[in-house]
Amino acid sequence: MKSLPLAAALAATLMLAPAAEAKLSKAEAAMAKTVTAEQERSIALLEKLVNQNSGSLNLAGVEKVGAMMRAELEPLGFEVTWKPMPETGRAGHLIAVHKGKPDTKRLLLIAHLDTVFEPDSPFQTFVRKGDKGEGPGAGDDKGGMVVIVAALRAMQAAGTLKDANIEIHMTGDEEDAGNPIEKARADLIDAGKRSDVALDFEGLVRDNGADMGSVARRSSDSWTVTATGKSAHSSGIFSAAAGDGAIYELTRIIHRFRTELPEPNLTFNVGLIAGGQQAELDAGGIRATASGKTNIIAPIAIARGDLRALSPEQIERVKAKMAAIVAEHAPLTDAKLSFDPGGYPSMAPTDGNRALLAKLNGVNRDLGLAEMAPLDPLKRGAGDISFVAADVDGLAGLGPYSTGDHAPGEAVDLPSIERQATRAAILMSRLAAEKR
């Protein structure tokens, strides 16, 4: 059976419920009605955004999507600025500011303009398939930007936007961050320091069919281990004159990583490995070339991987363990460990973040929706909200639900746009009315 629009379902629920349980204010009920009435308008905006390629390296395309968002936000009373980022090798960021009452909480909304699909990808066009909208970035994160706009329109119609202090940062390089990342994220970090709440509009996660609340996101760092050994005839392997060689040394290190590092909320992956008489990485660290013979002890071996942890303390502890393992060498070998600059920090599950989820669940109760339990952080990747997590309480996953992200066939669940925009509009209205 086809589900009712959220506003209609809400109205039916309230008709059956005792008056004491109807907890939405008149303005909040109006917001739900507006989001439902404008659902097709929201889907049309999603189609327009998706059909403009904005792969991270398509600088002109990212800027065009930024211009589309400017056209949506300025009529809502936002002062919009395009911040070019040529020094980082990326297009730039869209920053929009709405000034409200000076003594109320300042909200920071986070989304991103770019996708993983560059212009040479065969996956380029929005296609509507019933309740699914398929297209590059439909969920990650053009659907999130649509939810922001739909929620703000509802707030404007209900009169709750005019007094709200809201700053929006839509980055142009979330999928492939510019370098140096300190420069690429400087404006976002500064915004976090002056905000009271951060809301991230990347996709909603569902677990066993239930909408989940994201109070944490893990970090993302990339590492390289380069092992070296003595080149010699293979008949001498393991001898006092030849030693173990670079490939055995690298294998020993990776095996110790696998057996000694595991702990809760930590993952570490080996994504690329090469070794032989010669081995080297390209400038981007994503391709390796190697050559060698079976009868020569390999003098070099290289591995690259990632590391994801839940807190700064866990990151530093695990990095120290890795360094200690690498420092213990097999006979006649050496090894070096390095971490790429510009990793993504973690968003730890703080009490402040949990309190925000409790407020979102208050919205859910008043809408007659199920409570959202905290999501296992192992089921969520890194994101831009982590750059402000040290300075401000936050929630992630306020965008729509989608499937197949980062691959051809990525599709957003269209009804979830309505549900998420309604939740966001009411939550933001309540938070924006709180005193600092």
Coordinates of C-alpha atoms in Angstrom, one line a residue:
M1 CA 0.0 0.0 0.0
K2 CA 1.3 3.4 -0.9
S3 CA 2.3 5.5 2.1
L4 CA 0.6 8.8 2.9
P5 CA 2.6 12.0 2.6
L6 CA 4.1 13.0 6.0
A7 CA 1.8 15.9 6.6
A8 CA -1.3 13.8 5.8
A9 CA -0.1 11.0 7.9
L10 CA 0.5 13.4 10.7
A11 CA -2.9 14.9 10.4
A12 CA -4.5 11.5 10.6
T13 CA -2.4 10.6 13.6
L14 CA -3.4 13.8 15.4
M15 CA -7.1 13.2 14.7
L16 CA -6.9 9.8 16.5
A17 CA -4.7 11.0 19.3
P18 CA -5.8 12.7 22.5
A19 CA -5.4 16.4 22.4
A20 CA -2.7 16.3 25.1
E21 CA -0.5 14.3 22.7
A22 CA -0.7 16.8 19.8
K23 CA 2.5 18.6 20.7
L24 CA 3.3 20.4 17.5
S25 CA 2.8 24.1 17.6
K26 CA 0.8 25.8 15.0
A27 CA 4.0 27.0 13.2
E28 CA 5.4 23.5 13.3
A29 CA 2.3 21.9 11.8
A30 CA 2.5 24.6 9.1
M31 CA 6.1 23.6 8.4
A32 CA 5.1 20.0 7.9
K33 CA 2.3 21.0 5.6
T34 CA 4.6 23.3 3.5
V35 CA 7.3 20.6 3.1
T36 CA 4.7 18.2 1.8
A37 CA 3.1 20.7 -0.5
E38 CA 6.5 21.5 -2.0
Q39 CA 7.8 18.0 -2.4
E40 CA 7.6 18.1 -6.2
R41 CA 9.4 21.4 -6.2
S42 CA 12.2 19.8 -4.1
I43 CA 12.5 16.9 -6.5
A44 CA 12.7 19.3 -9.4
L45 CA 15.6 21.1 -7.7
L46 CA 17.3 17.8 -7.1
E47 CA 17.0 16.9 -10.7
K48 CA 18.5 20.3 -11.7
L49 CA 21.4 19.9 -9.3
V50 CA 22.2 16.3 -10.3
N51 CA 22.2 17.0 -14.0
Q52 CA 25.0 19.5 -13.5
N53 CA 28.2 17.5 -13.1
S54 CA 30.1 18.6 -10.1
G55 CA 32.9 16.1 -9.6
S56 CA 35.5 17.5 -7.2
L57 CA 38.0 18.1 -10.0
N58 CA 35.4 19.8 -12.3
L59 CA 36.0 23.2 -10.9
A60 CA 33.6 25.0 -13.2
G61 CA 30.9 22.4 -12.5
V62 CA 31.2 22.8 -8.8
E63 CA 31.0 26.6 -9.1
K64 CA 27.8 26.2 -11.2
V65 CA 26.1 24.1 -8.5
G66 CA 27.2 26.8 -6.1
A67 CA 25.4 29.4 -8.2
M68 CA 22.3 27.2 -8.2
M69 CA 22.3 27.2 -4.4
R70 CA 22.9 30.9 -4.3
A71 CA 19.7 31.3 -6.3
E72 CA 17.8 29.3 -3.7
L73 CA 19.2 30.9 -0.6
E74 CA 19.3 34.6 -1.4
P75 CA 15.5 34.8 -1.7
L76 CA 15.3 33.3 1.8
G77 CA 17.2 36.3 3.2
F78 CA 20.7 34.8 3.3
E79 CA 23.8 36.8 2.4
V80 CA 25.7 34.5 0.1
T81 CA 29.4 34.5 -0.6
W82 CA 31.4 32.4 -3.0
K83 CA 34.9 31.7 -1.5
P84 CA 37.3 30.6 -4.3
M85 CA 40.0 28.1 -3.4
P86 CA 42.6 28.2 -6.3
E87 CA 45.4 27.8 -3.8
T88 CA 44.1 24.4 -2.8
G89 CA 43.5 23.2 -6.4
R90 CA 39.7 23.1 -5.9
A91 CA 36.8 25.3 -6.9
G92 CA 35.7 26.8 -3.6
H93 CA 33.0 26.9 -1.0
L94 CA 29.5 28.5 -0.7
I95 CA 28.9 30.4 2.5
A96 CA 25.5 31.8 3.4
V97 CA 24.6 33.8 6.5
H98 CA 21.2 34.6 7.9
K99 CA 21.2 37.0 10.8
G100 CA 18.5 36.7 13.5
K101 CA 18.1 37.8 17.1
P102 CA 21.5 38.4 18.6
D103 CA 20.9 36.5 21.9
T104 CA 19.7 33.2 20.3
K105 CA 21.7 30.1 19.4
R106 CA 23.8 30.2 16.2
L107 CA 23.3 27.2 13.9
L108 CA 25.9 25.9 11.4
L109 CA 24.5 23.8 8.5
I110 CA 27.0 21.7 6.6
A111 CA 26.7 20.1 3.2
H112 CA 28.8 19.8 0.0
L113 CA 28.5 20.8 -3.6
D114 CA 30.9 18.2 -5.1
T115 CA 30.4 14.5 -6.0
V116 CA 32.8 11.6 -6.8
F117 CA 31.6 11.5 -10.4
E118 CA 33.8 13.4 -12.7
P119 CA 32.8 14.5 -16.3
D120 CA 34.3 11.3 -17.8
S121 CA 32.0 9.1 -15.7
P122 CA 29.2 7.3 -17.7
F123 CA 26.8 8.1 -14.9
Q124 CA 25.6 11.6 -15.4
T125 CA 21.8 12.0 -15.5
F126 CA 18.9 12.1 -13.1
V127 CA 16.3 9.4 -13.7
R128 CA 13.2 9.1 -11.6
K129 CA 12.0 5.6 -10.9
G130 CA 8.9 5.7 -8.8
D131 CA 10.0 6.7 -5.3
K132 CA 13.7 6.6 -6.2
G133 CA 15.7 9.3 -7.8
E134 CA 18.8 7.9 -9.5
G135 CA 21.8 10.0 -10.5
P136 CA 25.3 11.1 -9.6
G137 CA 25.3 12.7 -6.2
A138 CA 21.5 12.3 -5.8
G139 CA 22.1 11.2 -2.2
D140 CA 25.6 12.3 -1.5
D141 CA 25.1 15.2 -1.2
K142 CA 22.8 17.0 -3.6
G143 CA 19.8 15.4 -1.7
G144 CA 21.2 16.9 1.5
M145 CA 21.3 20.4 -0.1
V146 CA 17.7 19.9 -1.2
V147 CA 16.7 19.0 2.3
I148 CA 18.3 22.2 3.6
V149 CA 16.4 24.3 1.1
A150 CA 13.1 22.6 1.7
A151 CA 13.4 23.0 5.5
L152 CA 14.3 26.7 5.2
R153 CA 11.4 27.4 2.9
A154 CA 9.1 25.8 5.4
M155 CA 10.6 27.9 8.2
Q156 CA 10.1 31.0 6.1
A157 CA 6.5 30.2 5.4
A158 CA 5.8 29.5 9.1
G159 CA 7.6 32.6 10.3
T160 CA 10.4 30.9 12.2
L161 CA 13.2 31.8 9.9
K162 CA 13.2 35.5 10.3
D163 CA 14.7 35.5 13.9
A164 CA 17.0 32.5 13.3
N165 CA 20.8 32.8 13.2
I166 CA 22.0 30.3 10.6
E167 CA 25.3 30.0 8.8
I168 CA 25.5 27.5 5.9
H169 CA 28.8 26.1 4.6
M170 CA 28.6 24.0 1.4
T171 CA 32.1 22.8 0.6
G172 CA 33.3 22.2 -2.9
D173 CA 35.8 19.5 -2.2
E174 CA 34.4 17.1 0.5
E175 CA 34.9 14.0 -1.7
D176 CA 38.5 15.0 -2.6
A177 CA 39.8 17.7 -0.3
G178 CA 42.1 20.4 -1.5
N179 CA 45.6 20.7 -0.3
P180 CA 46.6 22.0 2.2
I181 CA 43.5 20.9 4.0
E182 CA 44.2 23.4 6.8
K183 CA 43.5 26.1 4.2
A184 CA 40.6 24.2 2.5
R185 CA 38.8 23.9 5.8
A186 CA 39.8 27.2 7.5
D187 CA 36.5 28.9 7.0
L188 CA 34.5 25.9 8.2
I189 CA 36.6 25.6 11.3
D190 CA 36.2 29.3 12.1
A191 CA 32.4 29.0 11.6
G192 CA 32.4 26.1 14.1
K193 CA 34.1 28.2 16.7
R194 CA 31.4 30.9 16.6
S195 CA 28.4 28.5 16.4
D196 CA 26.4 26.7 19.1
V197 CA 25.1 23.8 17.1
A198 CA 26.4 22.0 13.9
L199 CA 24.0 20.0 11.7
D200 CA 25.4 17.9 8.9
F201 CA 23.2 17.2 5.9
E202 CA 24.9 14.2 4.5
G203 CA 22.7 11.1 4.1
L204 CA 20.5 9.5 6.7
V205 CA 21.6 5.9 7.7
R206 CA 19.0 3.2 8.2
D207 CA 19.8 0.0 10.1
N208 CA 17.5 -2.9 9.7
G209 CA 14.9 -0.5 8.3
A210 CA 15.1 2.0 11.1
D211 CA 16.2 5.6 10.8
M212 CA 19.3 6.2 12.9
G213 CA 20.8 9.2 14.6
S214 CA 24.5 10.0 13.9
V215 CA 26.2 11.4 17.0
A216 CA 29.7 10.3 15.9
R217 CA 31.9 10.0 12.8
R218 CA 35.3 8.3 12.6
S219 CA 38.5 9.9 11.4
S220 CA 40.2 9.1 8.1
D221 CA 44.0 9.1 7.8
S222 CA 46.2 7.5 5.1
W223 CA 49.5 5.9 5.9
T224 CA 52.5 4.5 4.0
V225 CA 55.1 1.9 5.2
T226 CA 58.2 1.6 3.1
A227 CA 60.4 -1.4 3.9
T228 CA 63.9 -1.9 2.6
G229 CA 66.3 -4.9 2.6
K230 CA 69.5 -6.1 1.2
S231 CA 69.4 -7.2 -2.4
A232 CA 71.1 -10.5 -3.0
H233 CA 70.6 -13.9 -4.6
S234 CA 67.5 -15.7 -3.4
S235 CA 69.4 -18.7 -2.3
G236 CA 70.8 -16.7 0.6
I237 CA 67.4 -15.6 2.0
F238 CA 67.2 -15.6 5.8
S239 CA 71.0 -16.0 6.1
A240 CA 73.2 -13.8 8.3
A241 CA 74.7 -12.3 5.1
A242 CA 71.4 -11.6 3.2
G243 CA 68.7 -11.2 5.9
D244 CA 64.9 -11.4 5.3
G245 CA 64.5 -8.9 2.5
A246 CA 62.0 -6.1 2.1
I247 CA 58.9 -8.0 1.2
Y248 CA 59.2 -10.3 4.2
E249 CA 59.8 -7.3 6.4
L250 CA 56.7 -5.5 5.1
T251 CA 54.7 -8.7 5.5
R252 CA 55.8 -9.0 9.1
I253 CA 54.7 -5.4 9.8
I254 CA 51.3 -5.8 8.2
H255 CA 50.7 -9.1 10.0
R256 CA 51.5 -7.4 13.3
F257 CA 49.2 -4.6 12.5
R258 CA 46.4 -7.1 11.9
T259 CA 47.0 -9.1 15.1
E260 CA 48.1 -6.3 17.5
L261 CA 46.1 -3.2 16.6
P262 CA 42.4 -4.2 16.7
E263 CA 40.2 -2.5 19.3
P264 CA 36.6 -1.2 19.4
N265 CA 35.7 1.4 16.8
L266 CA 39.0 1.1 14.9
T267 CA 39.6 -0.1 11.4
F268 CA 42.8 -0.1 9.3
N269 CA 43.0 -1.2 5.7
V270 CA 45.8 -2.1 3.3
G271 CA 44.7 -0.7 0.0
L272 CA 47.8 -0.9 -2.2
I273 CA 51.0 -2.9 -2.0
A274 CA 54.1 -3.4 -4.2
G275 CA 57.6 -4.8 -3.9
G276 CA 60.5 -6.2 -5.8
Q277 CA 63.8 -5.2 -7.2
Q278 CA 62.2 -1.8 -7.9
A279 CA 59.0 -0.3 -6.6
E280 CA 57.6 3.2 -6.5
L281 CA 54.3 5.1 -6.0
D282 CA 53.0 7.8 -8.3
A283 CA 52.7 11.4 -7.0
G284 CA 49.2 10.9 -5.8
G285 CA 49.9 7.7 -4.0
I286 CA 47.2 5.8 -5.8
R287 CA 49.2 3.8 -8.3
A288 CA 52.3 1.6 -7.9
T289 CA 54.8 0.1 -10.3
A290 CA 57.1 -2.8 -9.4
S291 CA 59.5 -5.2 -11.1
G292 CA 61.7 -8.0 -9.9
K293 CA 62.7 -11.7 -10.4
T294 CA 62.0 -14.7 -8.3
N295 CA 65.7 -15.3 -7.7
I296 CA 66.4 -11.9 -6.3
I297 CA 65.8 -10.9 -2.7
A298 CA 63.6 -7.8 -2.9
P299 CA 65.3 -4.6 -1.7
I300 CA 62.1 -2.5 -1.4
A301 CA 58.4 -3.0 -0.6
I302 CA 55.7 -0.4 -0.1
A303 CA 52.2 -0.5 1.4
R304 CA 49.5 2.1 1.7
G305 CA 46.4 2.0 3.7
D306 CA 43.9 4.0 5.8
L307 CA 43.2 4.3 9.5
R308 CA 39.8 5.2 11.0
A309 CA 39.3 5.9 14.7
L310 CA 36.6 7.5 16.9
S311 CA 38.5 10.0 19.0
P312 CA 41.8 12.0 18.9
E313 CA 43.1 10.0 21.8
Q314 CA 42.4 6.7 20.0
I315 CA 44.1 8.1 16.8
E316 CA 47.3 9.0 18.7
R317 CA 47.4 5.8 20.6
V318 CA 47.1 3.6 17.5
K319 CA 49.6 5.7 15.6
A320 CA 52.1 5.2 18.4
K321 CA 51.5 1.4 18.3
M322 CA 52.0 1.4 14.6
A323 CA 55.3 3.3 14.9
A324 CA 56.5 0.9 17.6
I325 CA 55.8 -2.1 15.3
V326 CA 57.5 -0.6 12.4
A327 CA 60.6 0.3 14.5
E328 CA 61.3 -3.4 15.3
H329 CA 63.2 -4.7 12.2
A330 CA 63.9 -8.2 10.9
P331 CA 67.6 -8.9 10.2
L332 CA 69.2 -6.6 7.7
T333 CA 66.0 -4.6 7.0
D334 CA 64.7 -1.2 7.7
A335 CA 61.2 0.4 7.5
K336 CA 59.7 3.8 7.7
L337 CA 56.1 4.8 8.6
S338 CA 54.5 8.0 7.4
F339 CA 51.0 9.6 7.5
D340 CA 49.6 11.8 4.7
P341 CA 49.0 15.4 5.7
G342 CA 45.4 16.6 5.8
G343 CA 43.5 13.6 7.2
Y344 CA 39.9 14.0 8.4
P345 CA 39.6 14.3 12.2
S346 CA 37.0 12.3 14.2
M347 CA 33.7 13.4 15.6
A348 CA 33.6 11.7 19.0
P349 CA 30.2 10.7 20.6
T350 CA 30.0 13.4 23.2
D351 CA 27.3 14.1 25.8
G352 CA 26.5 17.3 23.9
N353 CA 25.9 15.4 20.7
R354 CA 23.7 12.9 22.5
A355 CA 21.7 15.8 23.9
L356 CA 21.1 17.0 20.4
L357 CA 19.9 13.6 19.3
A358 CA 17.5 13.7 22.3
K359 CA 16.1 17.0 21.0
L360 CA 15.7 15.4 17.5
N361 CA 13.8 12.5 19.1
G362 CA 11.6 15.1 20.8
V363 CA 10.7 16.2 17.3
N364 CA 10.1 12.6 16.3
R365 CA 7.8 12.0 19.1
D366 CA 5.8 15.1 18.3
L367 CA 5.5 14.0 14.7
G368 CA 4.5 10.5 15.7
L369 CA 7.7 9.0 14.3
A370 CA 9.8 6.3 15.8
E371 CA 12.8 7.3 18.0
M372 CA 16.2 7.3 16.3
A373 CA 18.8 5.3 18.2
P374 CA 22.5 6.3 18.0
L375 CA 24.2 4.8 15.0
D376 CA 27.2 2.5 15.4
P377 CA 30.0 4.8 14.2
L378 CA 31.5 1.8 12.3
K379 CA 28.6 2.2 9.9
R380 CA 29.4 5.8 9.0
G381 CA 32.5 7.3 7.2
A382 CA 34.4 10.5 7.7
G383 CA 32.8 13.9 6.9
D384 CA 33.2 17.7 7.1
I385 CA 31.4 18.0 10.4
S386 CA 34.4 16.4 12.1
F387 CA 36.4 19.6 11.4
V388 CA 34.2 21.5 13.9
A389 CA 33.5 18.6 16.3
A390 CA 36.1 19.8 18.8
D391 CA 34.4 23.2 19.1
V392 CA 30.6 22.6 18.8
D393 CA 28.0 20.0 19.5
G394 CA 26.7 18.4 16.4
L395 CA 24.5 15.8 14.6
A396 CA 25.2 14.2 11.3
G397 CA 23.0 12.4 8.8
L398 CA 20.2 14.9 8.4
G399 CA 20.1 14.4 4.6
P400 CA 17.9 11.9 2.8
Y401 CA 18.3 8.2 2.7
S402 CA 20.1 6.8 -0.3
T403 CA 21.6 3.6 -1.6
G404 CA 24.6 2.8 -3.8
D405 CA 26.5 6.0 -2.9
H406 CA 29.8 6.6 -4.8
A407 CA 28.9 4.2 -7.6
P408 CA 26.8 4.2 -10.8
G409 CA 23.2 3.6 -9.7
E410 CA 23.3 5.9 -6.6
A411 CA 19.7 6.6 -5.8
V412 CA 17.9 8.7 -3.2
D413 CA 14.7 7.6 -1.5
L414 CA 12.5 10.6 -2.5
P415 CA 9.9 10.3 0.3
S416 CA 12.8 10.6 2.8
I417 CA 13.5 14.1 1.5
E418 CA 10.1 15.2 2.8
R419 CA 10.6 13.4 6.2
Q420 CA 14.1 14.7 6.7
A421 CA 13.1 18.3 5.7
T422 CA 10.2 18.3 8.2
R423 CA 12.4 17.0 11.0
A424 CA 15.1 19.5 10.2
A425 CA 12.7 22.5 9.9
I426 CA 11.2 21.8 13.3
L427 CA 14.5 21.0 15.0
M428 CA 16.2 24.1 13.6
S429 CA 13.2 26.3 14.6
R430 CA 13.4 25.0 18.2
L431 CA 17.1 25.3 18.4
A432 CA 17.2 28.8 16.9
A433 CA 14.7 30.0 19.5
E434 CA 16.9 28.9 22.4
K435 CA 19.0 31.5 24.3
R436 CA 22.7 31.3 24.0

